[in-house]
Short mmCIF file of C-alpha atoms in Angstrom, two decimals:
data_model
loop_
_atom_site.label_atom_id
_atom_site.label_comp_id
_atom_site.label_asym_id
_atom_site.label_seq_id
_atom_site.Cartn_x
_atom_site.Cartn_y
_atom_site.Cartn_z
CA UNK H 1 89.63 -164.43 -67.80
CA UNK H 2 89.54 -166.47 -70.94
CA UNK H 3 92.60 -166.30 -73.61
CA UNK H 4 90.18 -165.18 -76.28
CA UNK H 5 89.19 -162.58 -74.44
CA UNK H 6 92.03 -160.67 -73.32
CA UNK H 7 93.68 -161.27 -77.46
CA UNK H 8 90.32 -158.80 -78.07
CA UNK H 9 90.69 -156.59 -75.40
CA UNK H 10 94.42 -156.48 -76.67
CA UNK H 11 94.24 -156.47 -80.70
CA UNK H 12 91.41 -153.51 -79.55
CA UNK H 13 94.12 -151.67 -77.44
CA UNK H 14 96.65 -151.79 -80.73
CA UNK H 15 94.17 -150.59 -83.25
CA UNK H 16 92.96 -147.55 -80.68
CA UNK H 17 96.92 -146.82 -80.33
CA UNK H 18 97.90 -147.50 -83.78
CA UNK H 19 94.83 -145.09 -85.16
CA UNK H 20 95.32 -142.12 -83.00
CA UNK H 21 99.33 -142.85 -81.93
CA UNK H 22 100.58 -140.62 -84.52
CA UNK H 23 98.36 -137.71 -83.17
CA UNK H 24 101.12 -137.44 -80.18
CA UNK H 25 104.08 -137.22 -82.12
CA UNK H 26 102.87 -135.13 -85.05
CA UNK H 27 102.56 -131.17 -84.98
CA UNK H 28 99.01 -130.23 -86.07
CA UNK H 29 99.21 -127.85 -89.21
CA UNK H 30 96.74 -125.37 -87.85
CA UNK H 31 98.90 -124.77 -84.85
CA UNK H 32 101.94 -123.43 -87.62
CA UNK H 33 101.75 -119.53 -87.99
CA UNK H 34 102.75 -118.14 -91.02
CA UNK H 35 101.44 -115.12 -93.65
CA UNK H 36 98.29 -116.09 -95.63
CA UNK H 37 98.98 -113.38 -98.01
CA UNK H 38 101.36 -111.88 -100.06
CA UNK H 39 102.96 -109.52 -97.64
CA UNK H 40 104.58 -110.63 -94.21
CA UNK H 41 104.16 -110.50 -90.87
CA UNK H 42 106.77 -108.87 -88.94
CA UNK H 43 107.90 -111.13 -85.29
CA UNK H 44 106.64 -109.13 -82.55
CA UNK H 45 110.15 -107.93 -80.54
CA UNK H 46 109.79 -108.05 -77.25
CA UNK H 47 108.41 -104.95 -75.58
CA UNK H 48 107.68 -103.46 -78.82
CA UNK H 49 104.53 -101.11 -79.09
CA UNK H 50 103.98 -101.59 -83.00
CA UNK H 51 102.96 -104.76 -84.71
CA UNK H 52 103.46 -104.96 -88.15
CA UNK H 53 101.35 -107.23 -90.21
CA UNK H 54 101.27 -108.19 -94.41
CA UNK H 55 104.27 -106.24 -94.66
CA UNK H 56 104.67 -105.87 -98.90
CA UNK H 57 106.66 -103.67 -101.17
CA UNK H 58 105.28 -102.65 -104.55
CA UNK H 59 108.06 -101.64 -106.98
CA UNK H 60 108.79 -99.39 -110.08
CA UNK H 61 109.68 -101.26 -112.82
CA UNK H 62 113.56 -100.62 -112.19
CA UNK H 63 113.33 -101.77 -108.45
CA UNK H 64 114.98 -98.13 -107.74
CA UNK H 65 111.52 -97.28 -105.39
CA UNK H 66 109.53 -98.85 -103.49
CA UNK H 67 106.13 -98.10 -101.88
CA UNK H 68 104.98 -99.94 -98.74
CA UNK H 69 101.74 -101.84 -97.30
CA UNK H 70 101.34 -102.46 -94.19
CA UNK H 71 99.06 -102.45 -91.42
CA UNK H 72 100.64 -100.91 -88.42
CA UNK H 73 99.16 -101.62 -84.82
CA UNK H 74 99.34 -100.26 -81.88
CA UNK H 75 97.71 -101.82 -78.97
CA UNK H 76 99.23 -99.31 -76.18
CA UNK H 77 97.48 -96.14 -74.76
CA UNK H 78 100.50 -94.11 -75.96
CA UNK H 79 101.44 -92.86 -79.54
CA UNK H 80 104.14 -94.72 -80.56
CA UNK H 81 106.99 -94.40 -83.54
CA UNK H 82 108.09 -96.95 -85.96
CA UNK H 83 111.47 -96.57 -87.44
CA UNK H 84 112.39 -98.61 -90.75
CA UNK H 85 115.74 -98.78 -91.87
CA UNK H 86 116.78 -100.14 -95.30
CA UNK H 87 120.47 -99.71 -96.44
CA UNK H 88 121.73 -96.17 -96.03
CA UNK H 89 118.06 -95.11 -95.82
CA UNK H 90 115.65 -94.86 -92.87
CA UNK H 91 111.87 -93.54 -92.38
CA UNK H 92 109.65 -92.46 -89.33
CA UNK H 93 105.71 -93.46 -89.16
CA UNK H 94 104.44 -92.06 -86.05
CA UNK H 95 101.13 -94.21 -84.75
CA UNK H 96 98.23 -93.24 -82.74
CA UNK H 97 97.42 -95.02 -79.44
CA UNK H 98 95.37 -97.65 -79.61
CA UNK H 99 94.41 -97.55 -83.30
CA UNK H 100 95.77 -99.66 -86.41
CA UNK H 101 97.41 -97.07 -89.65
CA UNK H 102 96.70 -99.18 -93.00
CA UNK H 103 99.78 -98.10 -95.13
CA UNK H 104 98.52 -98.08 -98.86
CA UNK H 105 94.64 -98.14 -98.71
CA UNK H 106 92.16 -95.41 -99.99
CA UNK H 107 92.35 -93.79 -96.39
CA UNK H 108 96.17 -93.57 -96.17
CA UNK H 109 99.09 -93.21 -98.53
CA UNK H 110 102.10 -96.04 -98.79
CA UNK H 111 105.01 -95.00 -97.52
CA UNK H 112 107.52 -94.34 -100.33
CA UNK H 113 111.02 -95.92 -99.97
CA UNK H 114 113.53 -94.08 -101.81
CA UNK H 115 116.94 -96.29 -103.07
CA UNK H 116 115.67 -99.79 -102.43
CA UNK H 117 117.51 -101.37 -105.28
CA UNK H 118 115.26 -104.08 -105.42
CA UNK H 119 113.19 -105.65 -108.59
CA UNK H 120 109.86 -106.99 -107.98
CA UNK H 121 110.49 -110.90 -106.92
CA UNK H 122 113.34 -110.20 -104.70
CA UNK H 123 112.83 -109.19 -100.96
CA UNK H 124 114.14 -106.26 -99.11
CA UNK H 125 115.64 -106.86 -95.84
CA UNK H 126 114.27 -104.21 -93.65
CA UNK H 127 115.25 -103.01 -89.88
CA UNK H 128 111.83 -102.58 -87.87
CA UNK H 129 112.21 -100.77 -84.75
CA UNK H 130 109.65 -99.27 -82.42
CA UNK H 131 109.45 -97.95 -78.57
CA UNK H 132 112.45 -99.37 -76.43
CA UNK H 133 112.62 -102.81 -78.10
CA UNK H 134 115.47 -104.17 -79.73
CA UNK H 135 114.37 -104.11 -83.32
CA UNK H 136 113.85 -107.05 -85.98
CA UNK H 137 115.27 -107.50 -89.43
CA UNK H 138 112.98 -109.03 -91.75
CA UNK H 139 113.23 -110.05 -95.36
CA UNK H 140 109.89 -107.84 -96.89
CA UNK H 141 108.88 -109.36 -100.11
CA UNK H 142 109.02 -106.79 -103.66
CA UNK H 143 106.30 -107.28 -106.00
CA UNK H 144 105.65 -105.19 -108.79
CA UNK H 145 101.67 -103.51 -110.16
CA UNK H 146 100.59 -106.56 -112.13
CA UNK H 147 98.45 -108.11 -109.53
CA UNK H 148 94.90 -105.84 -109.90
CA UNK H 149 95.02 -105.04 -105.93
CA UNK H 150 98.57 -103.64 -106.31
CA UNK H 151 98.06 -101.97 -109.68
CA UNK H 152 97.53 -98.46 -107.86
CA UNK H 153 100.55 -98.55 -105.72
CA UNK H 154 103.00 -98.55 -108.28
CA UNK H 155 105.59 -95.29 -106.88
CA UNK H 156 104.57 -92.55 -109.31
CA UNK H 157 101.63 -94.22 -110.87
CA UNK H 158 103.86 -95.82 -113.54
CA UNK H 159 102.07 -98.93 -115.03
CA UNK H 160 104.28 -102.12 -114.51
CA UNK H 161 105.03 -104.34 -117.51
CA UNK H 162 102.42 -106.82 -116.83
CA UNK H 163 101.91 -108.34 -120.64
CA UNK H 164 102.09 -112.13 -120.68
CA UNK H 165 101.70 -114.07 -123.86
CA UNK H 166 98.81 -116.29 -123.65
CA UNK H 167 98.75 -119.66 -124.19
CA UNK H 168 97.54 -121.24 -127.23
CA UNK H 169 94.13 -122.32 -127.15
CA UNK H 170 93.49 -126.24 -127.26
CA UNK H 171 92.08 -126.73 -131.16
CA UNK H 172 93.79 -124.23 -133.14
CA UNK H 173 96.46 -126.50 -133.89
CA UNK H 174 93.92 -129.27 -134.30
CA UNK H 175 94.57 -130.92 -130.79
#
């Protein structure tokens, strides 16, 4: 085999490897899970009957209560319950077998959370336990009613303070 040859066959080999090299020691981005909303999803626990998915809290305008979203699943062919724990404080949702309860939707009401002391921006870390699992504490996100979608799940109906000054229009100051 000729020199010139095998330098082509070999410059080929480093431009193959130096195009698609990085591909096998770079993660792919679309292989990363995380929530593509404003709520979160809670980790599954091991064993546990009840997923919990876009977890979000919607807050009065003093933080003092708190109502949440979520959509609850439950993929077993058993009713399960779902116990949340929040500081001294601590709720039951039961959920039917093999069906998914949308917490805060026209069909079903949010569940209210008394004494979360927590403004819209913070989080609230919350203690999700269901079945025999262990349980997980997660850091649920507190917005308030400004965003139109949350506007109705303000606890009590109270309107949030959602008035922003505008900007200034481009022009009235002769720009």
């Amino acid at each position: 085999m000729n020199t010139r040859a095998l330098a082509s066959a070999a410059l080929a080999g480093l431009v193959i490897l130096g195009a698609t090299g990085c591909q096998a020691i770079t993660s792919q981005a679309t292989t990363i899970k995380y929530s593509a909303s404003d709520g979160v999803n809670v980790p599954d626990a091991e064993g546990a009957p009840v997923e919990i998915r876009n977890a979000v809290i919607i807050a009065d305008e003093e933080g003092d209560q708190g109502n949440l979203a979520a959509a609850l699943v439950n993929r077993t062919d058993s009713a399960a319950t779902l116990t949340l724990e929040w500081g001294d404080e601590r709720e039951t949702v039961r959920i039917p077998a093999e069906s998914v309860v949308s917490l805060g939707t026209e069909e079903t009401e949010p569940l209210l959370l008394d004494a979360i002391d927590s403004p819209a921006g913070s989080t609230l870390p919350v203690y999700f336990q269901s079945g025999d699992a262990e349980g997980v504490l997660t850091e649920v996100p507190v917005l308030d009613g400004c965003l139109e979608q949350f506007a109705d799940l303000v606890p009590g109906g109270g309107a949030s303070d959602c008035e922003k000054e505008a900007p200034a229009e481009h022009g009235e100051e002769g720009h």
